[in-house]
Amino acid sequence: MNAKNASAKKSASQAVVTFVDTPNKRSFEFPIIKGTIGPDVIDVRKLYAETGYFTYDPGYTSTGSCESQITYIDGDEGILLYRGYPIEDLAEHSTFMDVCYLLLYGELPTQEQHAKFEHDITYHTMLNEQINYFFRGFRRDSHPMAIMCGVVGALSAFYHDSTDITNPRHRMVASYRLIAKMPTIAAMAYKYSQGQPFIYPRNDLGFSENFLHMMFATPCETYDINPVLSQAMRRIFILHADHEQNASTSTVRLAGSSGANPYACIAAGIASLWGPAHGGANEAVLNMLGEIGSTNRIKEYVDKAKDPKDAFRLMGFGHRVYKSYDPRAKVLQAECHKVLKELGITDEPLLDLAMELEQIALSEPYFIEKKLYPNVDFYSGIILRAMGVPTSMFTALFALARTVGWVAQWNEMIEDPTQKIGRPRQLFTGEPERKYVPLDRRK
Ligand code: SDX
């Protein structure tokens, strides 16, 4: 990828912070590095060598793991930018191919670049026919994310010609293959669970239309693609495409930092995304709404969510970065109404329940104080369910869309001249060295 070298944007500021080590009566200075927007960082790369201290930040709440130019989030203002473009503008006006090119190359494509990129992606959507046999090994009721982890990881067994990560062309080919093949694999996982034949991708369809066709067409009749649904699917893909250094993207970067092949790295990202605290939340939201069942039980669940002794959390609420409304959730809420109207669904109890839950939760002091708002996962599931996508497929769609973000961040990491293997340290509180006792002397 020809992303501009990040260091060209970074200014090596003269500002420093002074670290006073009071117990040892010493002090140290560490440089502050300024970015273009957002918090500056304290460069602590020499901290251990100079002071003998590690930093301690489980969950990386205050730690920058890398320098990036791809996505910026202002959690207080509810701003999300892909390469500087507001997510609202991209969701409104761009194709998903537009956004993929933007994330990968740093600029919106010209019409000619868009056409070529879309052609190249389209002509990589088909899978090696051998891969069909992988599916036969799974039970029909396997969770689609289990299938996605297995099949995507196995892609490296088929594409030896694009696993030399030091070769920019190999990286580009692998990136295109992953973006192009994820919808095919996800749709195959769905078809397999339905006991229906796989539907091949078609080169005459756009990315979102192709996915809907692979999901819902059958060999028995033509499947007419509803433009309102394909537009909703396009927006869902755009909104989920990237999101800075979230858990799954950080997993992809950490896996990639060892030099692992891109297919293995993306499989690791899929595994991390599956968790209910992360991409698995969209499935968990629908399950939670189903469990709540009716508006008169909302207060019971909001109270459970507030109870520090109860592990229950309101799924689809809260975010590590957004301390205001997730801008993606706003777009998805509007899209939800459009899709339900198009499908003639005038009475969707889950949407009524979700909106009532949102109103109640956002008026609760607990949620206000902790700045817990609906996130991207709160409304996405309702749209997908209305479109006929089963709950178990929600996170597979999230993974499909996030693949472009993962590969863009992976490429940026590989191209970073300062990149090295990720290897965090620890605060050790276990046993100090002690004398070994052979088994026959242990009482
Ligand atoms: C995604 O990182 C990303 O960018 C992710 C993502 C992306 O695009 O990649 O945006 C996608 O993963 C969205 C988040 C989906 N997850 C959920 O909806 C699951 C429910 N949300 C929570 O599990 C939680 O809000 C997290 C995991 C999203 C964020 O957790 P943090 O940042 O670690 O916050 P925290 O757990 O420290 O919570 C702070 C406080 C805690 O209370 P105290 O310990 O301070 O008393 O808020 C409470 C939490 O108990 N809290 C909640 C809550 N979320 C946080 N209480 C009730 N319900 C919730 N949903």
Coordinates of C-alpha atoms and ligand atoms in Angstrom, one line a residue:
M1 CA 0.0 0.0 0.0
N2 CA 1.3 3.5 -0.6
A3 CA 0.2 5.1 2.6
K4 CA 2.1 8.2 3.3
N5 CA 4.9 7.6 5.8
A6 CA 3.3 8.4 9.2
S7 CA 6.5 10.0 10.4
A8 CA 6.2 12.6 7.8
K9 CA 3.1 13.9 9.6
K10 CA 4.5 13.5 13.1
S11 CA 6.4 16.4 14.6
A12 CA 9.2 15.4 17.0
S13 CA 8.3 18.0 19.5
Q14 CA 10.9 19.5 21.9
A15 CA 8.3 19.3 24.7
V16 CA 9.2 16.9 27.5
V17 CA 7.6 15.5 30.6
T18 CA 9.7 15.1 33.8
F19 CA 9.4 11.9 35.7
V20 CA 10.5 12.3 39.3
D21 CA 11.5 9.0 40.9
T22 CA 11.0 10.2 44.5
P23 CA 12.1 6.9 46.3
N24 CA 15.4 7.0 44.5
K25 CA 15.7 10.8 44.4
R26 CA 16.2 11.0 40.6
S27 CA 14.3 12.5 37.8
F28 CA 14.1 11.8 34.1
E29 CA 12.8 13.6 31.0
F30 CA 10.8 11.9 28.3
P31 CA 9.8 13.5 25.0
I32 CA 6.2 14.4 24.1
I33 CA 5.2 13.5 20.5
K34 CA 2.5 15.5 18.9
G35 CA 0.1 14.0 16.4
T36 CA -2.1 16.0 13.9
I37 CA -5.3 15.7 16.1
G38 CA -6.1 14.0 19.3
P39 CA -4.0 13.4 22.5
D40 CA -0.2 13.9 22.3
V41 CA 1.8 10.9 23.6
I42 CA 4.7 10.5 26.1
D43 CA 7.4 8.5 24.4
V44 CA 8.3 5.9 27.0
R45 CA 10.3 3.6 24.8
K46 CA 13.4 4.3 26.9
L47 CA 11.7 4.2 30.3
Y48 CA 12.8 0.8 31.4
A49 CA 16.3 1.1 30.1
E50 CA 16.7 4.5 31.9
T51 CA 14.7 4.0 35.0
G52 CA 14.2 0.2 35.5
Y53 CA 10.4 0.8 35.7
F54 CA 7.7 -0.6 33.4
T55 CA 4.5 1.2 32.8
Y56 CA 1.4 -0.6 34.0
D57 CA -1.8 -0.3 32.0
P58 CA -3.9 -3.6 31.7
G59 CA -6.5 -3.1 28.9
Y60 CA -4.3 -0.3 27.5
T61 CA -6.7 2.4 28.7
S62 CA -4.0 5.1 28.4
T63 CA -1.5 3.4 26.1
G64 CA -0.8 4.1 22.4
S65 CA 0.4 0.9 20.8
C66 CA 1.4 2.4 17.5
E67 CA 1.3 5.5 15.3
S68 CA -1.4 5.4 12.7
Q69 CA -3.0 7.6 10.0
I70 CA -6.0 5.5 9.2
T71 CA -8.8 6.2 11.7
Y72 CA -9.4 8.8 14.3
I73 CA -12.0 8.8 17.0
D74 CA -12.9 11.7 19.3
G75 CA -14.9 9.8 22.0
D76 CA -16.1 12.9 23.8
E77 CA -17.5 14.5 20.7
G78 CA -18.7 11.3 19.0
I79 CA -16.5 11.9 15.9
L80 CA -15.2 9.1 13.7
L81 CA -13.0 9.9 10.7
Y82 CA -11.6 7.4 8.1
R83 CA -8.5 9.1 6.7
G84 CA -10.0 12.5 7.8
Y85 CA -13.5 11.9 6.2
P86 CA -16.5 11.9 8.7
I87 CA -18.1 8.5 8.8
E88 CA -21.5 10.2 8.2
D89 CA -20.4 11.5 4.8
L90 CA -18.9 8.2 3.8
A91 CA -22.0 6.2 4.9
E92 CA -24.2 8.6 3.0
H93 CA -22.3 9.0 -0.3
S94 CA -19.6 6.3 -0.7
T95 CA -19.6 2.8 -2.0
F96 CA -18.0 0.2 0.1
M97 CA -15.2 -0.1 -2.5
D98 CA -14.7 3.7 -2.2
V99 CA -14.1 3.2 1.6
C100 CA -11.9 0.2 1.1
Y101 CA -9.6 2.0 -1.3
L102 CA -9.6 5.0 1.1
L103 CA -8.6 2.9 4.1
L104 CA -5.9 1.0 2.1
Y105 CA -4.4 3.9 0.1
G106 CA -5.2 7.0 2.2
E107 CA -7.1 8.9 -0.5
L108 CA -10.6 8.5 -2.1
P109 CA -10.2 6.9 -5.5
T110 CA -10.7 8.7 -8.8
Q111 CA -13.4 7.2 -11.0
E112 CA -10.8 5.3 -12.9
Q113 CA -9.1 4.0 -9.7
H114 CA -12.5 3.1 -8.3
A115 CA -13.4 1.1 -11.4
K116 CA -10.1 -0.8 -11.4
F117 CA -10.2 -1.5 -7.7
E118 CA -13.8 -2.7 -7.8
H119 CA -12.9 -5.0 -10.8
D120 CA -9.8 -6.4 -9.0
I121 CA -11.8 -7.1 -5.8
T122 CA -14.7 -8.6 -7.8
Y123 CA -12.4 -11.0 -9.7
H124 CA -11.0 -12.3 -6.4
T125 CA -14.4 -13.2 -4.8
M126 CA -14.4 -16.8 -5.9
L127 CA -12.7 -19.5 -3.6
N128 CA -10.6 -22.4 -4.6
E129 CA -13.2 -25.2 -5.0
Q130 CA -11.2 -27.4 -2.6
I131 CA -12.2 -25.1 0.2
N132 CA -15.8 -26.3 -0.1
Y133 CA -14.6 -29.5 1.5
F134 CA -13.6 -27.7 4.7
F135 CA -17.2 -26.9 5.3
R136 CA -18.2 -30.6 5.1
G137 CA -16.1 -31.2 8.3
F138 CA -18.2 -28.9 10.4
R139 CA -21.5 -29.8 12.0
R140 CA -24.5 -28.0 10.3
D141 CA -25.2 -26.2 13.5
S142 CA -21.7 -24.9 13.9
H143 CA -21.5 -21.2 14.8
P144 CA -20.6 -19.2 11.7
M145 CA -17.7 -17.5 13.5
A146 CA -16.2 -20.9 14.3
I147 CA -16.3 -21.7 10.6
M148 CA -14.9 -18.2 9.7
C149 CA -11.9 -18.7 12.1
G150 CA -11.2 -22.1 10.6
V151 CA -11.6 -21.4 6.9
V152 CA -9.9 -18.0 6.9
G153 CA -6.9 -19.4 8.8
A154 CA -6.7 -22.2 6.2
L155 CA -6.6 -19.8 3.3
S156 CA -2.8 -19.6 3.8
A157 CA -2.7 -23.3 2.7
F158 CA -4.0 -22.2 -0.7
Y159 CA -2.2 -19.0 -1.4
H160 CA 1.5 -19.6 -1.0
D161 CA 2.1 -17.0 -3.8
S162 CA 1.1 -14.2 -1.5
T163 CA 2.5 -14.8 2.0
D164 CA 5.9 -13.1 1.7
I165 CA 4.9 -10.1 3.9
T166 CA 8.1 -8.2 3.0
N167 CA 6.9 -8.1 -0.6
P168 CA 4.5 -5.2 -1.2
R169 CA 2.9 -7.0 -4.1
H170 CA 2.3 -10.1 -2.0
R171 CA 0.7 -7.9 0.7
M172 CA -1.5 -6.2 -1.8
V173 CA -2.7 -9.5 -3.4
A174 CA -3.3 -11.0 0.1
S175 CA -5.2 -7.9 1.1
Y176 CA -7.4 -8.0 -2.0
R177 CA -8.1 -11.7 -1.6
L178 CA -9.1 -11.3 2.0
I179 CA -11.5 -8.4 1.4
A180 CA -13.0 -10.1 -1.6
K181 CA -13.3 -13.6 -0.2
M182 CA -14.7 -12.9 3.3
P183 CA -18.3 -12.3 2.0
T184 CA -18.1 -15.6 0.0
I185 CA -17.0 -17.5 3.1
A186 CA -19.5 -15.8 5.4
A187 CA -22.4 -16.6 2.9
M188 CA -21.1 -20.2 2.6
A189 CA -21.2 -20.5 6.4
Y190 CA -24.8 -19.4 6.3
K191 CA -25.8 -21.6 3.4
Y192 CA -24.1 -24.6 5.1
S193 CA -26.1 -24.0 8.3
Q194 CA -29.3 -23.9 6.2
G195 CA -28.5 -27.1 4.3
Q196 CA -28.7 -25.2 1.1
P197 CA -26.3 -25.3 -1.8
F198 CA -23.5 -22.6 -1.9
I199 CA -24.2 -19.8 -4.3
Y200 CA -21.2 -18.6 -6.3
P201 CA -20.3 -14.9 -6.4
R202 CA -21.3 -13.1 -9.5
N203 CA -19.0 -10.6 -11.3
D204 CA -21.9 -8.5 -12.5
L205 CA -23.0 -7.5 -9.0
G206 CA -21.6 -4.9 -6.6
F207 CA -20.0 -5.9 -3.3
S208 CA -23.2 -5.6 -1.1
E209 CA -25.5 -6.9 -3.8
N210 CA -23.2 -9.9 -4.4
F211 CA -23.3 -10.7 -0.6
L212 CA -27.1 -10.6 -0.4
H213 CA -27.3 -12.8 -3.5
M214 CA -24.9 -15.4 -2.1
M215 CA -26.8 -15.3 1.2
F216 CA -30.4 -15.5 0.0
A217 CA -30.5 -16.7 -3.7
T218 CA -31.2 -20.4 -4.4
P219 CA -30.6 -22.3 -7.7
C220 CA -34.3 -22.7 -8.0
E221 CA -35.4 -19.2 -8.9
T222 CA -34.0 -15.7 -9.6
Y223 CA -33.3 -13.6 -6.5
D224 CA -34.2 -9.9 -7.0
I225 CA -32.0 -7.6 -4.9
N226 CA -33.9 -5.0 -3.0
P227 CA -32.0 -1.7 -3.5
V228 CA -33.1 -0.4 0.0
L229 CA -31.6 -3.6 1.6
S230 CA -28.4 -3.4 -0.5
Q231 CA -28.0 0.2 0.5
A232 CA -28.5 -0.7 4.1
M233 CA -26.0 -3.5 3.8
R234 CA -23.5 -1.1 2.1
R235 CA -23.9 1.3 5.0
I236 CA -23.5 -1.4 7.6
F237 CA -20.2 -2.5 5.9
I238 CA -18.9 1.1 5.8
L239 CA -19.8 1.8 9.4
H240 CA -18.0 -1.4 10.6
A241 CA -14.9 -1.1 8.3
D242 CA -12.4 0.2 10.8
H243 CA -12.2 1.6 14.3
E244 CA -8.6 2.5 15.3
Q245 CA -6.8 0.1 17.7
N246 CA -9.8 -1.9 19.0
A247 CA -9.3 -5.4 20.4
S248 CA -9.4 -7.3 17.2
T249 CA -7.3 -4.8 15.2
S250 CA -4.7 -4.9 18.0
T251 CA -4.8 -8.7 17.8
V252 CA -4.2 -8.5 14.1
R253 CA -1.3 -6.1 14.6
L254 CA 0.2 -8.2 17.4
A255 CA -0.1 -11.4 15.4
G256 CA 1.4 -9.7 12.4
S257 CA 4.3 -8.2 14.4
S258 CA 5.8 -11.7 14.6
G259 CA 5.8 -12.0 10.7
A260 CA 2.8 -14.4 10.6
N261 CA 1.1 -14.6 7.2
P262 CA -1.9 -12.3 6.7
Y263 CA -4.5 -15.1 6.5
A264 CA -3.4 -16.3 10.0
C265 CA -3.4 -12.7 11.3
I266 CA -7.0 -12.1 10.1
A267 CA -8.1 -15.4 11.5
A268 CA -6.7 -14.2 14.9
G269 CA -8.7 -10.9 14.5
I270 CA -11.9 -12.9 13.8
A271 CA -11.4 -14.9 17.0
S272 CA -10.9 -11.7 19.0
L273 CA -13.9 -10.0 17.4
W274 CA -16.1 -13.0 18.4
G275 CA -16.1 -12.0 22.0
P276 CA -19.4 -10.6 23.4
A277 CA -17.6 -7.5 24.8
H278 CA -16.5 -6.7 21.2
G279 CA -18.0 -7.7 17.9
G280 CA -20.1 -10.5 19.4
A281 CA -22.1 -7.8 21.1
N282 CA -24.5 -7.4 18.2
E283 CA -25.6 -11.0 18.6
A284 CA -25.7 -10.5 22.4
V285 CA -28.0 -7.5 22.0
L286 CA -30.6 -9.5 20.2
N287 CA -30.4 -12.3 22.7
M288 CA -30.6 -9.7 25.5
L289 CA -33.7 -8.0 24.0
G290 CA -35.3 -11.4 23.5
E291 CA -34.6 -12.2 27.2
I292 CA -36.0 -8.9 28.4
G293 CA -39.1 -9.7 26.3
S294 CA -41.3 -6.7 27.1
T295 CA -41.0 -3.0 28.1
N296 CA -42.3 -3.8 31.6
R297 CA -39.2 -5.8 32.3
I298 CA -36.7 -3.1 31.2
K299 CA -36.3 -1.6 34.7
E300 CA -35.4 -5.1 36.1
Y301 CA -32.6 -5.4 33.6
V302 CA -31.4 -1.8 33.9
D303 CA -31.1 -2.5 37.7
K304 CA -29.2 -5.7 37.0
A305 CA -26.8 -3.7 34.8
K306 CA -26.3 -1.1 37.5
D307 CA -25.7 -3.7 40.2
P308 CA -21.9 -4.0 40.8
K309 CA -22.4 -7.5 42.2
D310 CA -24.2 -8.6 39.0
A311 CA -22.0 -9.5 36.0
F312 CA -24.8 -8.6 33.6
R313 CA -24.1 -5.6 31.3
L314 CA -26.5 -3.9 29.0
M315 CA -25.2 -5.2 25.7
G316 CA -24.8 -2.6 23.0
F317 CA -24.1 0.1 25.6
G318 CA -20.8 1.6 26.6
H319 CA -17.5 2.0 24.8
R320 CA -13.9 2.3 25.8
V321 CA -13.5 5.4 23.6
Y322 CA -16.9 6.9 23.0
K323 CA -18.2 8.7 26.1
S324 CA -21.0 10.1 23.9
Y325 CA -23.3 8.6 21.4
D326 CA -21.5 6.4 18.9
P327 CA -21.9 8.2 15.6
R328 CA -22.3 4.8 13.9
A329 CA -25.3 4.0 16.1
K330 CA -27.0 7.2 15.0
V331 CA -26.7 6.2 11.3
L332 CA -27.8 2.6 12.1
Q333 CA -30.9 3.8 14.0
A334 CA -32.0 5.8 11.0
E335 CA -31.3 2.9 8.7
C336 CA -33.3 0.6 10.9
H337 CA -36.5 2.7 10.3
K338 CA -35.8 2.8 6.6
V339 CA -35.4 -1.0 6.3
L340 CA -38.4 -1.8 8.5
K341 CA -40.5 0.6 6.4
E342 CA -39.3 -0.9 3.1
L343 CA -40.1 -4.4 4.4
G344 CA -43.5 -3.3 5.6
I345 CA -42.7 -4.2 9.2
T346 CA -44.8 -1.8 11.1
D347 CA -44.7 -3.7 14.4
E348 CA -41.2 -4.8 15.4
P349 CA -41.3 -5.4 19.1
L350 CA -37.5 -5.6 19.4
L351 CA -37.1 -2.1 17.9
D352 CA -39.8 -0.7 20.2
L353 CA -38.1 -2.4 23.1
A354 CA -34.6 -1.2 22.1
M355 CA -35.8 2.4 21.8
E356 CA -37.6 2.3 25.1
L357 CA -34.5 0.7 26.7
E358 CA -32.4 3.5 25.2
Q359 CA -34.6 6.2 26.6
I360 CA -34.7 4.7 30.1
A361 CA -31.0 3.9 30.2
L362 CA -30.0 7.3 29.0
S363 CA -32.1 9.0 31.7
E364 CA -30.5 6.8 34.5
P365 CA -27.9 8.7 36.6
Y366 CA -25.7 5.5 36.5
F367 CA -25.5 5.6 32.7
I368 CA -25.2 9.4 32.6
E369 CA -22.3 9.4 35.2
K370 CA -20.4 6.6 33.5
K371 CA -21.2 8.1 30.0
L372 CA -22.7 4.9 28.7
Y373 CA -24.4 5.4 25.4
P374 CA -25.6 3.0 22.6
N375 CA -22.7 1.8 20.5
V376 CA -22.5 0.4 17.0
D377 CA -23.9 -3.0 18.1
F378 CA -27.2 -1.7 19.6
Y379 CA -29.2 -1.3 16.4
S380 CA -27.3 -3.3 13.8
G381 CA -28.8 -6.6 14.9
I382 CA -32.4 -5.3 14.5
I383 CA -31.7 -4.3 10.9
L384 CA -30.0 -7.6 10.1
R385 CA -32.7 -9.6 11.7
A386 CA -35.4 -7.7 9.6
M387 CA -33.3 -8.5 6.5
G388 CA -33.5 -12.2 7.3
V389 CA -30.0 -12.6 8.7
P390 CA -29.9 -15.1 11.6
T391 CA -28.5 -13.7 14.9
S392 CA -25.6 -16.2 14.7
M393 CA -24.5 -14.5 11.5
F394 CA -24.3 -11.0 12.9
T395 CA -20.6 -11.1 14.0
A396 CA -19.6 -12.8 10.8
L397 CA -20.9 -9.8 8.9
F398 CA -19.0 -7.5 11.3
A399 CA -15.9 -9.6 10.5
L400 CA -16.6 -9.4 6.8
A401 CA -16.8 -5.6 7.0
R402 CA -13.8 -5.1 9.4
T403 CA -11.5 -7.1 7.2
V404 CA -10.5 -4.0 5.2
G405 CA -9.7 -2.2 8.4
W406 CA -7.6 -5.1 9.7
V407 CA -5.6 -5.5 6.4
A408 CA -5.1 -1.7 6.2
Q409 CA -3.8 -1.5 9.8
W410 CA -1.7 -4.7 9.1
N411 CA -0.1 -3.1 6.0
E412 CA 0.5 0.1 7.9
M413 CA 2.3 -1.8 10.7
I414 CA 4.5 -3.8 8.2
E415 CA 5.4 -0.6 6.4
D416 CA 6.3 1.3 9.6
P417 CA 10.1 1.5 9.7
T418 CA 10.0 1.4 13.5
Q419 CA 7.9 -1.7 13.6
K420 CA 9.1 -4.6 15.9
I421 CA 7.6 -7.6 17.4
G422 CA 5.0 -6.8 20.1
R423 CA 6.1 -8.1 23.4
P424 CA 4.5 -6.5 26.5
R425 CA 6.1 -6.9 30.0
Q426 CA 4.3 -7.5 33.3
L427 CA 4.0 -6.7 37.0
F428 CA 5.0 -10.0 38.6
T429 CA 3.3 -10.8 42.0
G430 CA 3.9 -14.5 42.1
E431 CA 6.3 -16.6 44.1
P432 CA 10.0 -15.5 44.2
E433 CA 12.5 -18.3 43.6
R434 CA 12.2 -21.2 46.0
K435 CA 13.9 -24.6 46.7
Y436 CA 12.6 -27.5 44.7
V437 CA 11.0 -30.5 46.7
P438 CA 11.1 -33.9 45.0
L439 CA 7.7 -35.7 44.9
D440 CA 8.8 -38.4 47.4
R441 CA 9.4 -35.8 50.0
R442 CA 6.1 -33.9 49.6
K443 CA 3.7 -34.7 52.3
Ligands
SDX1 C1 -17.3 -2.9 19.9 O1 -13.0 -0.8 20.8 C2 -13.7 -0.6 19.8 O2 -13.6 0.3 19.0 C3 -14.8 -1.7 19.6 C4 -15.8 -1.4 18.5 C5 -15.2 -1.5 17.1 O3 -15.8 -0.9 16.2 O4 -14.2 -2.2 17.0 O5 -16.4 -0.2 18.7 C6 -16.9 -2.5 18.5 O6 -16.8 -3.8 20.5 C7 -18.4 -2.0 20.6 C8 -18.7 -2.5 22.1 C9 -19.6 -3.7 22.1 N1 -19.7 -4.3 23.4 C10 -20.8 -4.2 24.1 O7 -21.8 -3.5 23.8 C11 -20.7 -5.0 25.4 C12 -21.3 -4.1 26.6 N2 -20.4 -3.0 26.8 C13 -19.4 -3.2 27.9 O8 -18.9 -4.6 28.1 C14 -18.3 -2.2 27.9 O9 -18.9 -0.9 27.8 C15 -17.2 -2.2 26.9 C16 -16.5 -3.5 26.9 C17 -17.7 -1.9 25.5 C18 -16.1 -1.1 27.3 O10 -15.6 -1.5 28.5 P1 -14.5 -0.6 29.2 O11 -14.0 0.5 28.4 O12 -13.5 -1.5 29.7 O13 -15.3 0.1 30.4 P2 -15.4 -0.6 31.8 O14 -15.7 -2.0 31.7 O15 -14.2 -0.1 32.6 O16 -16.7 0.2 32.3 C19 -16.6 1.4 33.0 C20 -17.8 1.3 34.0 C21 -17.8 0.1 34.8 O17 -18.3 0.3 36.1 P3 -17.3 0.6 37.3 O18 -16.4 -0.6 37.4 O19 -16.5 1.9 37.0 O20 -18.2 0.7 38.5 O21 -19.0 1.3 33.3 C22 -19.7 0.1 33.5 C23 -18.7 -0.9 34.1 O22 -19.3 -1.8 35.0 N3 -20.2 -0.4 32.3 C24 -21.5 -0.9 32.1 C25 -21.5 -1.2 30.7 N4 -20.4 -0.9 30.1 C26 -19.6 -0.4 31.1 N5 -22.4 -1.1 33.0 C27 -23.6 -1.7 32.4 N6 -23.8 -2.0 31.1 C28 -22.8 -1.7 30.3 N7 -22.9 -2.0 29.0

